[in-house]
Coordinates of C-alpha atoms in Angstrom, one line a residue:
M208 CA 239.3 -123.2 109.6
E209 CA 235.6 -124.0 109.7
D210 CA 235.7 -124.7 113.4
D211 CA 237.1 -121.2 114.1
K212 CA 234.0 -119.5 112.7
P213 CA 231.4 -118.2 115.1
W214 CA 227.9 -119.7 115.3
A215 CA 224.9 -118.0 113.7
L216 CA 221.2 -119.2 114.4
V217 CA 219.3 -118.8 111.1
S218 CA 215.8 -119.4 110.1
G219 CA 216.8 -122.2 107.8
V220 CA 219.3 -123.7 105.3
V221 CA 218.2 -123.8 101.7
E222 CA 220.0 -126.3 99.6
H223 CA 217.8 -126.2 96.5
G224 CA 215.5 -123.7 94.9
V225 CA 215.7 -120.1 94.2
Y226 CA 217.3 -119.2 97.6
E227 CA 220.0 -121.8 97.5
D228 CA 222.8 -119.4 96.7
L229 CA 222.0 -117.3 100.0
T230 CA 223.3 -119.9 102.4
P231 CA 226.9 -119.9 101.1
I232 CA 227.1 -116.2 101.8
I233 CA 226.5 -116.8 105.5
K234 CA 228.8 -119.8 105.5
Q235 CA 231.7 -117.8 104.4
H236 CA 231.7 -116.2 107.8
F237 CA 229.7 -118.4 110.2
Q238 CA 228.9 -122.0 111.2
I239 CA 225.2 -122.0 111.0
L240 CA 222.5 -123.7 113.1
C241 CA 218.8 -123.8 111.7
Y242 CA 216.2 -122.7 114.2
K243 CA 214.3 -126.1 113.9
D244 CA 217.5 -128.0 114.9
F245 CA 218.0 -125.5 117.7
L246 CA 214.7 -126.2 119.1
Q247 CA 215.5 -130.0 119.5
N248 CA 218.1 -129.0 122.2
P249 CA 218.3 -125.3 123.2
Q250 CA 220.4 -126.1 126.3
L251 CA 223.1 -127.8 124.1
H252 CA 223.1 -125.4 121.2
G253 CA 222.3 -122.0 122.9
P254 CA 225.6 -121.3 124.6
K255 CA 227.7 -121.3 121.3
I256 CA 225.4 -118.9 119.4
Q257 CA 226.8 -115.4 119.0
A258 CA 224.6 -114.0 116.1
V259 CA 220.9 -114.4 115.2
L260 CA 220.1 -113.8 111.6
V261 CA 216.4 -112.9 111.3
W262 CA 214.6 -113.5 108.1
N263 CA 211.0 -113.1 107.9
N264 CA 210.7 -112.8 111.6
I265 CA 212.5 -116.2 112.1
P266 CA 214.2 -117.0 114.4
P267 CA 212.0 -115.2 117.1
T268 CA 213.5 -112.9 119.4
D269 CA 211.3 -113.3 122.4
P270 CA 212.7 -113.3 125.9
S271 CA 212.5 -117.0 126.3
T272 CA 214.7 -117.6 123.2
L273 CA 217.1 -114.8 124.0
R274 CA 217.6 -116.1 127.5
S275 CA 218.7 -119.5 126.1
L276 CA 221.6 -117.6 124.2
P277 CA 224.0 -116.4 126.9
S278 CA 226.8 -115.7 124.2
L279 CA 224.7 -113.7 121.9
K280 CA 226.2 -110.4 120.7
V281 CA 224.0 -109.3 117.7
V282 CA 220.6 -109.8 116.2
A283 CA 220.9 -108.9 112.5
N284 CA 217.6 -108.4 111.0
G285 CA 216.9 -108.8 107.2
G286 CA 215.0 -105.8 106.0
V287 CA 214.4 -102.4 107.3
G288 CA 211.3 -102.9 109.5
I289 CA 212.1 -103.8 113.1
D290 CA 208.5 -103.5 114.6
H291 CA 208.8 -107.2 115.5
L292 CA 211.9 -106.5 117.6
D293 CA 212.1 -105.2 121.1
V294 CA 215.1 -103.2 120.7
P295 CA 215.4 -101.7 124.1
Y296 CA 215.0 -105.3 125.7
I297 CA 217.5 -106.8 123.3
N298 CA 220.0 -103.9 124.1
S299 CA 219.5 -104.4 127.8
L300 CA 221.0 -107.8 127.3
G301 CA 224.0 -106.4 125.9
V302 CA 223.1 -107.3 122.4
K303 CA 223.4 -105.2 119.2
V304 CA 220.4 -104.8 116.8
T305 CA 221.1 -104.2 113.1
N306 CA 218.9 -103.9 110.0
T307 CA 219.4 -103.5 106.2
P308 CA 218.3 -100.1 105.0
G309 CA 219.0 -99.0 101.4
V310 CA 219.3 -102.4 99.9
V311 CA 215.6 -102.9 99.8
S312 CA 214.5 -99.5 98.5
D313 CA 214.5 -100.1 94.8
A314 CA 212.7 -103.4 94.9
T315 CA 210.1 -102.0 97.4
A316 CA 209.6 -99.0 95.3
D317 CA 209.2 -101.2 92.1
M318 CA 206.5 -103.0 94.0
A319 CA 204.6 -99.9 95.0
M320 CA 204.6 -98.8 91.4
G321 CA 203.5 -102.3 90.1
L322 CA 200.7 -102.3 92.6
L323 CA 199.7 -98.8 91.6
L324 CA 199.7 -99.6 87.8
A325 CA 198.0 -102.9 88.3
S326 CA 195.2 -101.4 90.3
A327 CA 194.8 -98.4 88.2
R328 CA 194.7 -100.3 84.8
K329 CA 192.9 -103.4 86.2
I330 CA 195.7 -105.7 85.0
V331 CA 194.8 -108.6 87.1
Q332 CA 191.1 -108.5 86.2
G333 CA 192.1 -108.3 82.5
H334 CA 194.4 -111.3 82.7
Q335 CA 191.6 -113.3 84.4
I336 CA 189.0 -112.3 81.6
S337 CA 191.7 -113.1 79.0
V338 CA 192.4 -116.7 80.2
D339 CA 188.8 -117.6 81.3
P340 CA 187.4 -120.2 78.8
N341 CA 183.9 -118.9 79.4
T342 CA 184.8 -115.3 78.3
T343 CA 182.5 -113.9 75.5
N344 CA 183.3 -110.2 75.8
H345 CA 186.9 -109.9 76.0
K346 CA 186.9 -106.0 76.6
P347 CA 184.1 -105.3 78.9
Q348 CA 183.4 -101.8 80.1
S349 CA 184.5 -102.9 83.8
L350 CA 188.1 -102.9 82.5
M351 CA 188.0 -99.1 82.0
G352 CA 191.0 -97.9 84.0
V353 CA 192.4 -94.8 85.6
E354 CA 195.1 -92.7 84.0
V355 CA 198.3 -92.7 85.7
T356 CA 200.3 -90.3 83.7
G357 CA 199.8 -86.9 84.9
S358 CA 198.0 -87.8 88.1
T359 CA 199.0 -86.8 91.5
M360 CA 200.6 -89.2 93.8
G361 CA 201.0 -88.4 97.6
I362 CA 203.7 -90.2 99.4
I363 CA 203.3 -90.6 103.2
G364 CA 206.8 -91.4 104.5
M365 CA 209.5 -89.9 102.4
G366 CA 212.6 -91.9 103.6
H367 CA 214.8 -93.8 101.2
I368 CA 212.0 -96.0 99.9
G369 CA 209.5 -93.0 99.6
C370 CA 212.3 -91.1 97.4
R371 CA 212.7 -94.1 95.2
I372 CA 208.8 -94.2 94.7
A373 CA 208.9 -90.4 93.9
Q374 CA 211.6 -91.1 91.3
R375 CA 209.4 -93.7 89.6
G376 CA 206.4 -91.4 89.7
K377 CA 208.4 -88.6 88.1
G378 CA 208.8 -91.0 85.2
F379 CA 205.2 -91.1 84.7
D380 CA 205.0 -87.3 84.8
M381 CA 203.0 -87.5 88.1
K382 CA 202.7 -84.5 90.3
I383 CA 204.5 -85.6 93.5
L384 CA 203.3 -84.6 96.9
Y385 CA 204.8 -85.9 100.2
H386 CA 204.3 -85.6 103.8
N387 CA 207.2 -86.6 106.3
R388 CA 208.1 -86.1 109.9
N389 CA 210.9 -84.1 108.7
R390 CA 211.0 -82.0 105.5
R391 CA 213.7 -83.1 102.9
S392 CA 216.1 -80.5 101.5
V393 CA 215.1 -78.4 98.7
K394 CA 217.8 -80.1 96.6
E395 CA 216.2 -83.6 97.4
E396 CA 212.8 -82.2 96.7
Q397 CA 213.9 -80.9 93.3
A398 CA 215.7 -84.1 92.4
V399 CA 212.4 -86.0 92.4
G400 CA 210.0 -83.1 91.6
A401 CA 208.3 -83.5 95.0
T402 CA 206.3 -80.9 97.0
Y403 CA 206.1 -80.9 100.7
C404 CA 202.7 -81.0 102.4
E405 CA 203.1 -79.9 106.1
K406 CA 199.6 -81.3 106.8
M407 CA 198.9 -84.8 105.8
D408 CA 195.3 -83.9 105.4
D409 CA 196.2 -81.6 102.4
L410 CA 198.0 -84.5 100.7
L411 CA 194.9 -86.9 101.2
K412 CA 192.6 -84.3 99.7
E413 CA 194.8 -83.7 96.6
S414 CA 196.0 -87.2 95.6
D415 CA 194.8 -89.5 93.1
F416 CA 197.1 -92.2 94.5
V417 CA 198.1 -92.2 98.3
V418 CA 201.2 -94.5 98.9
L419 CA 202.1 -95.4 102.4
A420 CA 205.9 -95.9 103.0
V421 CA 206.2 -95.2 106.7
N422 CA 207.9 -97.4 109.4
L423 CA 205.5 -98.9 111.9
S424 CA 205.7 -97.2 115.2
P425 CA 203.2 -96.3 117.8
E426 CA 202.7 -92.9 116.1
T427 CA 202.0 -94.7 112.7
T428 CA 199.8 -97.5 113.9
G429 CA 196.2 -96.8 112.6
L430 CA 197.6 -93.7 110.7
I431 CA 194.9 -94.2 108.0
S432 CA 191.5 -94.7 109.5
T433 CA 187.8 -93.4 108.9
R434 CA 188.8 -89.8 109.1
E435 CA 191.6 -90.0 106.8
L436 CA 189.9 -92.3 104.2
N437 CA 187.0 -89.7 104.2
L438 CA 189.4 -87.0 103.2
M439 CA 190.6 -88.9 100.1
K440 CA 188.9 -88.4 96.8
P441 CA 186.3 -90.8 95.8
T442 CA 188.4 -91.6 92.7
A443 CA 191.5 -92.1 94.7
T444 CA 193.5 -95.4 95.4
L445 CA 195.4 -96.3 98.5
V446 CA 198.6 -98.1 98.1
N447 CA 200.3 -99.7 101.2
I448 CA 203.9 -101.2 101.0
S449 CA 204.7 -100.2 104.5
R450 CA 203.0 -102.3 107.3
G451 CA 199.5 -103.7 107.6
R452 CA 198.9 -102.1 111.0
V453 CA 199.3 -98.7 109.5
V454 CA 195.9 -98.9 108.1
D455 CA 192.7 -99.5 110.2
Q456 CA 191.5 -102.4 108.0
D457 CA 187.9 -102.3 109.2
A458 CA 187.8 -98.6 108.2
L459 CA 189.2 -99.6 104.8
V460 CA 186.6 -102.3 104.2
K461 CA 183.9 -99.8 104.9
A462 CA 185.5 -97.2 102.7
L463 CA 185.9 -99.6 99.8
Q464 CA 182.2 -100.9 100.2
S465 CA 180.8 -97.5 100.3
E466 CA 182.9 -96.2 97.5
T467 CA 184.3 -93.6 99.8
I468 CA 187.7 -94.3 97.8
L469 CA 187.9 -96.1 94.5
A470 CA 190.4 -98.8 95.3
A471 CA 193.2 -100.2 97.5
A472 CA 196.4 -102.1 96.5
L473 CA 198.2 -103.7 99.4
D474 CA 201.4 -105.7 99.7
V475 CA 200.9 -105.8 103.5
T476 CA 197.9 -106.7 105.7
Y477 CA 197.4 -107.6 109.3
P478 CA 197.7 -110.4 110.0
E479 CA 199.5 -112.1 107.2
P480 CA 197.9 -113.8 105.6
L481 CA 194.5 -112.7 106.3
P482 CA 191.9 -115.2 107.4
R483 CA 190.3 -116.7 104.4
D484 CA 186.9 -115.2 105.2
H485 CA 188.3 -111.7 105.8
L486 CA 186.1 -109.2 103.9
L487 CA 189.0 -107.5 102.2
L488 CA 189.5 -110.7 100.1
G489 CA 186.1 -110.5 98.7
L490 CA 186.0 -107.0 97.5
P491 CA 186.5 -106.5 93.7
N492 CA 188.3 -103.1 94.2
V493 CA 191.1 -104.7 96.3
L494 CA 194.4 -106.0 95.0
I495 CA 196.5 -107.9 97.5
T496 CA 199.9 -109.5 97.2
P497 CA 201.7 -111.6 100.1
H498 CA 204.3 -109.1 101.3
V499 CA 206.8 -109.7 98.5
G500 CA 208.1 -106.1 98.2
T501 CA 211.6 -107.2 98.7
D502 CA 211.4 -110.6 97.0
T503 CA 213.7 -110.4 94.1
L504 CA 216.9 -112.5 94.0
S505 CA 219.2 -109.6 93.6
T506 CA 217.6 -107.8 96.6
S507 CA 217.7 -111.0 98.7
R508 CA 221.3 -111.5 98.1
K509 CA 222.0 -107.8 99.1
I510 CA 220.0 -108.3 102.3
V511 CA 221.9 -111.5 103.3
Q512 CA 225.3 -109.8 102.6
R513 CA 224.4 -106.7 104.6
M514 CA 223.2 -108.9 107.4
V515 CA 226.4 -110.9 107.5
E516 CA 228.4 -107.5 107.2
N517 CA 226.6 -106.1 110.3
A518 CA 226.9 -109.2 112.2
V519 CA 230.7 -109.6 111.5
A520 CA 231.3 -106.1 112.4
V521 CA 229.7 -106.5 115.8
L522 CA 231.6 -109.6 116.5
K523 CA 234.9 -108.0 115.5
G524 CA 234.3 -104.8 117.4
Q525 CA 234.3 -102.8 114.2
S526 CA 232.2 -99.9 113.1
I527 CA 228.6 -101.3 112.6
P528 CA 227.2 -100.2 109.2
N529 CA 223.5 -100.3 110.2
E530 CA 222.9 -100.5 114.0
V531 CA 219.4 -99.8 115.1
K532 CA 219.2 -97.8 118.4
P533 CA 216.2 -97.1 120.6
K534 CA 214.6 -93.9 119.8

């Protein structure tokens, strides 16, 4: 019976468009309330909500919102990153937190390689020249790119996504270096042809492409700043598919302007979107996409399915597939 299903607070209900088949996945297990409708009368709706399904940071999980949800049992986040969630505080309310690792790895790794290739071979610039009605020289020297095959890729953050990126780099016969908090097993290294760099500085000095795939934490905030950029080759490209705050953007602007590094390809910035007058937006050696690393229909379905599985497991007192616990 529909009335027997628990209530979930969600970012929105999509009846039409590319995401329309995601809502039925949630409705199989929950009665759903959109955040905008919840805001009309939190006192009325709040007590019945047992699960919050967070998509693109909505609904928010600030103390004010959480205090209005006395029956809440779980905050199920869509995606891996939980830097927008105060996990200790949420747990202090007796509420579990979950995320969706694994299901986002391939799409995010594809995006990393797509950014790397597009930047190296100046694909966006080539398209713009090809469709410009004023183009007279359709193959200017400015489109001369950087060879990807046989180059060195350094991956900072060798978790599930980092390993998937390494797999793709191996397909381009790239030399793969990586730096990680914990070294992977020899078997895992051999599977992707990766070499461990105990010191991140060594990776920065040797890599033609530095790919950031770390989680955002106090330790990784500002991980790449002036010092680190100065260690990179002047022919190197920085690729960021992690979080915008991992990079000191002011330092990055200066490094790109002064040609300390060759280029940057970013799927993440801080804030998102950047102010329209931000200096990064005017630099010719920057490629920026709007944090779409996981945005494929297949991955979106997997994310929603995993969010629902996690939430249902909490409410039924079952083993939780992907619980996030304070470190």
